[in-house]
Amino acid sequence: MSPSKGDDPRQRAVLVLGAGRSGTSIVTRAIQATGVHLGNDFKPPSRKNPTGFFEDAALLRLSKRLRRTLGLRPGSLRLLDDSVWTRPEIMPYYDEFAATIKERFSHAPIWGFKYGRTMRLLPFWVRLFEQMDISPSYVMPVRNPLSVARSRARLDSHRGDQQNSDLEWLVNVVPYFEMLRGRPLVVVDYDKLMSNPVEQLERMTTRLDLPLNDKTREEIDIFATSFLKRGLQHTHFSIDELKNADNINVLVRNAYAWLDQLASDDIQPTANSLWDAWDEINSDVRALAPIFDRMDTLNRKLRHAQWNPFSVIPAARDLARRLIRG
């Protein structure tokens, strides 16, 4: 159980982290059932998420602007240098986020927010919470990377390729996870949530030190019996299937194995063995930074060529122009 917040007068915030296609939206709806205020102006549902995203629209717009200012596309692999969080172009965002949070959530003792790239922006949020004197807690949904790739492939075949999906998973999960050490944290397995929603929501309330009363029990029951529907879970792979898969990135396999233990309560977030192992995984991911930079550059050129065929190679462009002129 996390340290008690009963004697802490500060406002609390719950950030939902994790890689895309890992059940982040469903888990965000789950924390709403436990009494965490999410606001009342959400990004609307879409084909990507027909049950809804549960993302505050104003904070979502700011988060996307911040991501673009940092030069990150949704599928970018580039790792960020620690200095970016205090660059002149980033500093005004702290005031903008703070003003939006006060406007949207000042009345809420505990509020929450989810955006699919929040883990990539985590140092910004940690600094922001310190400036605003807000006490943060963190929820990290995890899902077997085999399922993550299958789910992503339904939307984008390139990003859903297992090797590509694994790299995207790595940069969205590993680099800043160590910042959660010593913080209230609960790791939630998507498949466990789908099969035992009441048990997992009660587990979340315990881990986050949220009140479990008649009202929250009623909301948890509504979530479990009315919100969750058949068809939301298209695949279900075991940890053994992941370990035996030939096409899984070894760093993904190792990192997910630790997160799976956290989600199963086989280890606690205070375990030194977890953080010692994660430090090695993080170092290995950081060592790939030049390769990630190069892959982003090549992907950007490829997209530009797809949208602008005259730029593929100068010779082809010149030939096309001559043919057009006749």
Coordinates of C-alpha atoms in Angstrom, one line a residue:
M1 CA 0.0 0.0 0.0
S2 CA 1.2 3.5 -0.7
P3 CA 1.9 5.9 2.1
S4 CA -1.3 7.4 3.5
K5 CA -2.4 10.7 2.1
G6 CA -4.9 11.4 4.9
D7 CA -2.8 14.0 6.6
D8 CA -1.5 15.6 3.4
P9 CA -3.5 18.8 2.8
R10 CA -2.2 19.2 -0.8
Q11 CA -4.3 18.6 -3.8
R12 CA -3.7 15.2 -5.4
A13 CA -3.4 14.2 -9.0
V14 CA -3.3 10.8 -10.7
L15 CA -1.5 10.5 -14.0
V16 CA -2.2 7.5 -16.2
L17 CA 1.0 6.5 -18.0
G18 CA 2.0 3.6 -20.3
A19 CA 2.4 2.8 -23.9
G20 CA -0.3 3.3 -26.5
R21 CA -2.7 0.3 -27.1
S22 CA -2.1 -0.9 -23.6
G23 CA -5.5 -0.1 -22.2
T24 CA -4.8 3.4 -21.0
S25 CA -8.3 4.7 -21.9
I26 CA -10.0 1.8 -20.1
V27 CA -7.8 2.3 -17.0
T28 CA -8.6 6.0 -17.0
R29 CA -12.3 5.2 -17.0
A30 CA -11.6 2.8 -14.2
I31 CA -9.9 5.4 -12.0
Q32 CA -12.9 7.7 -12.6
A33 CA -15.0 4.9 -11.0
T34 CA -12.8 5.0 -8.0
G35 CA -13.6 8.7 -7.4
V36 CA -10.9 10.5 -9.3
H37 CA -12.2 13.6 -11.1
L38 CA -11.4 13.7 -14.8
G39 CA -13.3 16.8 -15.8
N40 CA -16.4 17.0 -18.0
D41 CA -15.0 18.0 -21.4
F42 CA -13.4 14.9 -23.1
K43 CA -11.9 14.2 -26.5
P44 CA -14.8 12.4 -28.3
P45 CA -14.7 8.7 -29.1
S46 CA -13.5 7.6 -32.5
R47 CA -12.8 4.4 -34.5
K48 CA -9.5 4.2 -32.7
N49 CA -11.3 4.1 -29.3
P50 CA -15.1 3.7 -29.7
T51 CA -15.7 3.6 -25.9
G52 CA -13.9 6.9 -25.4
F53 CA -10.5 8.3 -24.4
F54 CA -11.4 10.1 -21.2
E55 CA -8.8 12.8 -21.8
D56 CA -9.5 16.4 -20.7
A57 CA -9.7 18.3 -23.9
A58 CA -7.9 21.5 -22.7
L59 CA -5.0 19.6 -21.2
L60 CA -4.9 17.3 -24.2
R61 CA -4.5 20.3 -26.6
L62 CA -1.7 21.7 -24.4
S63 CA 0.0 18.3 -24.2
K64 CA 0.0 17.9 -28.0
R65 CA 1.4 21.4 -28.4
L66 CA 4.2 20.6 -25.9
R67 CA 5.0 17.4 -27.8
R68 CA 5.2 19.2 -31.1
T69 CA 7.4 21.9 -29.6
L70 CA 9.7 19.2 -28.4
G71 CA 9.8 17.9 -32.0
L72 CA 8.1 14.6 -31.2
R73 CA 5.7 12.9 -33.6
P74 CA 3.2 10.3 -32.2
G75 CA 5.5 7.5 -33.4
S76 CA 8.9 9.2 -32.7
L77 CA 11.6 7.1 -31.2
R78 CA 14.1 10.0 -30.5
L79 CA 15.1 10.2 -26.9
L80 CA 15.1 13.6 -25.2
D81 CA 18.0 15.3 -23.5
D82 CA 17.5 16.3 -19.9
S83 CA 18.2 20.0 -20.8
V84 CA 15.0 20.2 -23.0
W85 CA 12.7 20.7 -19.9
T86 CA 14.2 24.1 -19.1
R87 CA 14.7 25.5 -22.6
P88 CA 13.2 29.0 -23.3
E89 CA 10.5 27.7 -25.6
I90 CA 9.3 25.1 -23.0
M91 CA 9.2 27.4 -20.0
P92 CA 5.9 29.2 -20.9
Y93 CA 4.1 25.8 -20.9
Y94 CA 4.5 25.5 -17.1
D95 CA 2.4 28.6 -16.6
E96 CA -0.1 27.5 -19.3
F97 CA -0.6 24.1 -17.8
A98 CA -0.8 25.5 -14.2
A99 CA -3.5 28.0 -15.3
T100 CA -5.5 25.3 -17.1
I101 CA -5.3 22.9 -14.1
K102 CA -6.4 25.6 -11.7
E103 CA -9.3 26.5 -14.0
R104 CA -10.4 22.9 -14.7
F105 CA -9.6 21.1 -11.4
S106 CA -9.1 23.6 -8.5
H107 CA -12.3 22.4 -6.9
A108 CA -11.3 18.7 -7.0
P109 CA -9.3 17.2 -4.0
I110 CA -8.1 14.5 -6.4
W111 CA -8.1 14.7 -10.2
G112 CA -6.6 12.7 -13.0
F113 CA -5.4 13.0 -16.6
K114 CA -4.4 10.7 -19.4
Y115 CA -2.6 11.3 -22.6
G116 CA -0.9 8.6 -24.6
R117 CA 2.5 10.4 -24.6
T118 CA 2.5 11.5 -21.0
M119 CA 5.4 9.1 -20.1
R120 CA 7.5 10.8 -22.8
L121 CA 6.7 14.1 -21.0
L122 CA 7.0 12.9 -17.5
P123 CA 9.9 15.2 -16.4
F124 CA 7.8 18.1 -17.4
W125 CA 4.9 16.9 -15.2
V126 CA 7.1 16.1 -12.2
R127 CA 8.5 19.6 -12.3
L128 CA 5.0 21.1 -12.8
F129 CA 3.6 19.2 -9.8
E130 CA 6.5 20.5 -7.7
Q131 CA 5.9 24.1 -8.7
M132 CA 2.1 23.8 -8.0
D133 CA 2.6 21.8 -4.8
I134 CA 0.4 19.0 -6.0
S135 CA 0.9 15.5 -4.6
P136 CA 1.1 13.0 -7.6
S137 CA 0.2 9.4 -7.9
Y138 CA 0.7 7.2 -10.9
V139 CA -1.2 4.4 -12.6
M140 CA 0.6 2.4 -15.3
P141 CA -1.5 0.1 -17.5
V142 CA 0.6 -2.7 -19.1
R143 CA -0.3 -5.2 -21.7
N144 CA 1.6 -8.0 -23.3
P145 CA 3.7 -6.5 -26.1
L146 CA 2.5 -9.2 -28.4
S147 CA -1.1 -7.9 -27.9
V148 CA 0.1 -4.3 -28.2
A149 CA 1.6 -4.9 -31.6
R150 CA -1.6 -6.7 -32.8
S151 CA -3.8 -3.9 -31.5
R152 CA -1.5 -1.2 -33.2
A153 CA -1.5 -3.2 -36.5
R154 CA -5.3 -2.8 -36.7
L155 CA -4.7 0.9 -37.0
D156 CA -1.3 1.2 -38.7
S157 CA 0.4 -1.8 -40.3
H158 CA 3.8 -0.2 -40.2
R159 CA 3.7 0.9 -36.5
G160 CA 2.0 -2.5 -35.7
D161 CA 4.9 -4.5 -37.1
Q162 CA 6.3 -6.3 -34.0
Q163 CA 9.8 -4.9 -34.3
N164 CA 8.5 -1.4 -34.8
S165 CA 5.9 -1.7 -32.1
D166 CA 8.6 -2.9 -29.6
L167 CA 10.8 0.1 -30.2
E168 CA 7.9 2.4 -29.7
W169 CA 7.0 0.6 -26.5
L170 CA 10.5 0.9 -25.2
V171 CA 10.8 4.7 -25.6
N172 CA 7.3 5.2 -24.1
V173 CA 7.9 3.0 -21.1
V174 CA 11.6 2.7 -20.1
P175 CA 13.4 6.1 -20.0
Y176 CA 11.6 7.9 -17.2
F177 CA 10.1 5.0 -15.3
E178 CA 12.8 5.5 -12.6
M179 CA 11.2 8.8 -11.7
L180 CA 8.3 6.8 -10.2
R181 CA 10.5 5.3 -7.6
G182 CA 9.3 6.2 -4.1
R183 CA 6.0 7.6 -5.5
P184 CA 2.5 6.1 -5.1
L185 CA 2.4 3.7 -8.0
V186 CA 0.1 1.0 -9.2
V187 CA 0.8 -1.2 -12.3
V188 CA -2.4 -2.6 -13.8
D189 CA -2.5 -5.5 -16.2
Y190 CA -5.0 -5.0 -19.0
D191 CA -6.0 -8.6 -19.2
K192 CA -6.4 -8.9 -15.5
L193 CA -8.6 -5.8 -15.5
M194 CA -10.8 -7.3 -18.2
S195 CA -11.2 -10.7 -16.5
N196 CA -11.5 -9.4 -12.9
P197 CA -12.5 -5.7 -13.0
V198 CA -13.8 -5.4 -9.4
E199 CA -10.7 -7.0 -7.9
Q200 CA -8.4 -4.8 -9.9
L201 CA -10.3 -1.6 -9.1
E202 CA -10.3 -2.4 -5.4
R203 CA -6.6 -3.1 -5.8
M204 CA -6.2 0.4 -7.3
T205 CA -8.1 2.1 -4.5
T206 CA -5.9 0.4 -2.0
R207 CA -2.6 1.2 -3.8
L208 CA -3.6 4.8 -4.3
D209 CA -5.1 5.2 -0.9
L210 CA -8.5 6.2 -2.2
P211 CA -11.7 5.8 -0.2
L212 CA -13.6 2.6 -0.8
N213 CA -17.2 3.4 0.3
D214 CA -20.7 2.7 -0.9
K215 CA -20.5 5.3 -3.6
T216 CA -17.2 4.0 -5.1
R217 CA -18.4 0.4 -4.8
E218 CA -21.5 1.4 -6.8
E219 CA -19.4 3.1 -9.5
I220 CA -17.0 0.1 -9.6
D221 CA -20.0 -2.2 -10.2
I222 CA -21.2 0.1 -13.0
F223 CA -17.8 0.0 -14.6
A224 CA -17.6 -3.8 -14.3
T225 CA -21.1 -4.6 -15.5
S226 CA -22.0 -1.8 -17.9
F227 CA -18.9 -0.2 -19.3
L228 CA -16.8 -3.2 -20.0
K229 CA -18.2 -5.1 -22.9
R230 CA -17.3 -8.1 -25.0
G231 CA -15.2 -7.2 -28.0
L232 CA -12.8 -4.9 -26.1
Q233 CA -10.2 -7.6 -25.7
H234 CA -9.2 -9.0 -29.1
T235 CA -6.0 -10.9 -28.0
H236 CA -4.6 -12.5 -24.8
F237 CA -1.1 -13.7 -24.7
S238 CA 0.7 -15.2 -21.7
I239 CA 4.0 -14.2 -20.3
D240 CA 5.4 -17.6 -21.4
E241 CA 4.3 -16.9 -25.0
L242 CA 6.2 -13.6 -24.8
K243 CA 9.3 -15.3 -23.4
N244 CA 9.2 -17.9 -26.2
A245 CA 8.5 -15.5 -29.1
D246 CA 11.4 -15.2 -31.5
N247 CA 10.6 -11.7 -32.8
I248 CA 10.4 -9.9 -29.5
N249 CA 13.1 -7.3 -28.6
V250 CA 15.1 -8.6 -25.7
L251 CA 14.9 -5.3 -23.8
V252 CA 11.1 -5.3 -24.2
R253 CA 11.0 -8.9 -22.9
N254 CA 13.1 -8.0 -19.9
A255 CA 11.3 -4.8 -19.0
Y256 CA 7.8 -6.2 -19.4
A257 CA 8.7 -9.2 -17.2
W258 CA 9.4 -6.8 -14.3
L259 CA 6.2 -4.8 -15.0
D260 CA 4.2 -8.1 -15.1
Q261 CA 5.6 -8.9 -11.6
L262 CA 4.4 -5.5 -10.4
A263 CA 1.0 -6.0 -11.9
S264 CA 0.7 -9.4 -10.2
D265 CA 2.0 -8.2 -6.9
D266 CA 4.8 -10.7 -7.1
I267 CA 7.2 -7.8 -6.2
Q268 CA 6.6 -4.4 -4.6
P269 CA 7.6 -1.0 -6.1
T270 CA 10.0 -0.7 -3.3
A271 CA 12.1 -3.7 -4.3
N272 CA 15.7 -2.8 -4.9
S273 CA 16.0 -5.7 -7.3
L274 CA 13.5 -4.0 -9.6
W275 CA 15.3 -0.7 -9.7
D276 CA 18.8 -2.3 -10.1
A277 CA 17.5 -4.3 -13.1
W278 CA 15.7 -1.3 -14.5
D279 CA 18.8 0.8 -14.3
E280 CA 20.6 -1.7 -16.6
I281 CA 17.6 -1.8 -19.0
N282 CA 17.4 2.0 -19.1
S283 CA 21.2 2.2 -19.8
D284 CA 20.8 -0.2 -22.7
V285 CA 17.9 1.8 -24.1
R286 CA 19.8 5.1 -23.8
A287 CA 22.7 3.5 -25.6
L288 CA 20.4 3.2 -28.7
A289 CA 19.8 6.9 -28.8
P290 CA 21.9 7.6 -32.0
I291 CA 20.0 4.7 -33.7
F292 CA 16.6 6.1 -32.7
D293 CA 17.6 9.5 -34.0
R294 CA 18.6 8.0 -37.3
M295 CA 15.4 6.0 -37.6
D296 CA 13.3 9.1 -37.0
T297 CA 15.2 10.9 -39.7
L298 CA 14.7 8.1 -42.2
N299 CA 11.0 7.8 -41.3
R300 CA 10.6 11.5 -41.8
K301 CA 12.2 11.4 -45.2
L302 CA 10.1 8.4 -46.2
R303 CA 6.9 10.1 -45.2
H304 CA 7.9 13.2 -47.1
A305 CA 8.6 11.1 -50.2
Q306 CA 5.2 9.4 -49.9
W307 CA 3.5 12.8 -49.7
N308 CA 5.7 14.5 -52.2
P309 CA 6.9 12.0 -54.9
F310 CA 8.8 14.7 -56.7
S311 CA 11.3 14.7 -53.8
V312 CA 12.2 11.1 -53.9
I313 CA 15.3 11.7 -55.9
P314 CA 16.3 14.8 -58.0
A315 CA 16.6 12.7 -61.2
A316 CA 13.1 11.4 -60.9
R317 CA 11.8 14.9 -60.1
D318 CA 13.5 16.4 -63.1
L319 CA 12.3 13.7 -65.4
A320 CA 8.7 14.1 -64.1
R321 CA 8.9 17.9 -64.8
R322 CA 10.2 17.3 -68.3
L323 CA 7.3 14.9 -69.0
I324 CA 4.8 17.3 -67.6
R325 CA 6.1 20.1 -69.8
G326 CA 6.0 17.8 -72.8

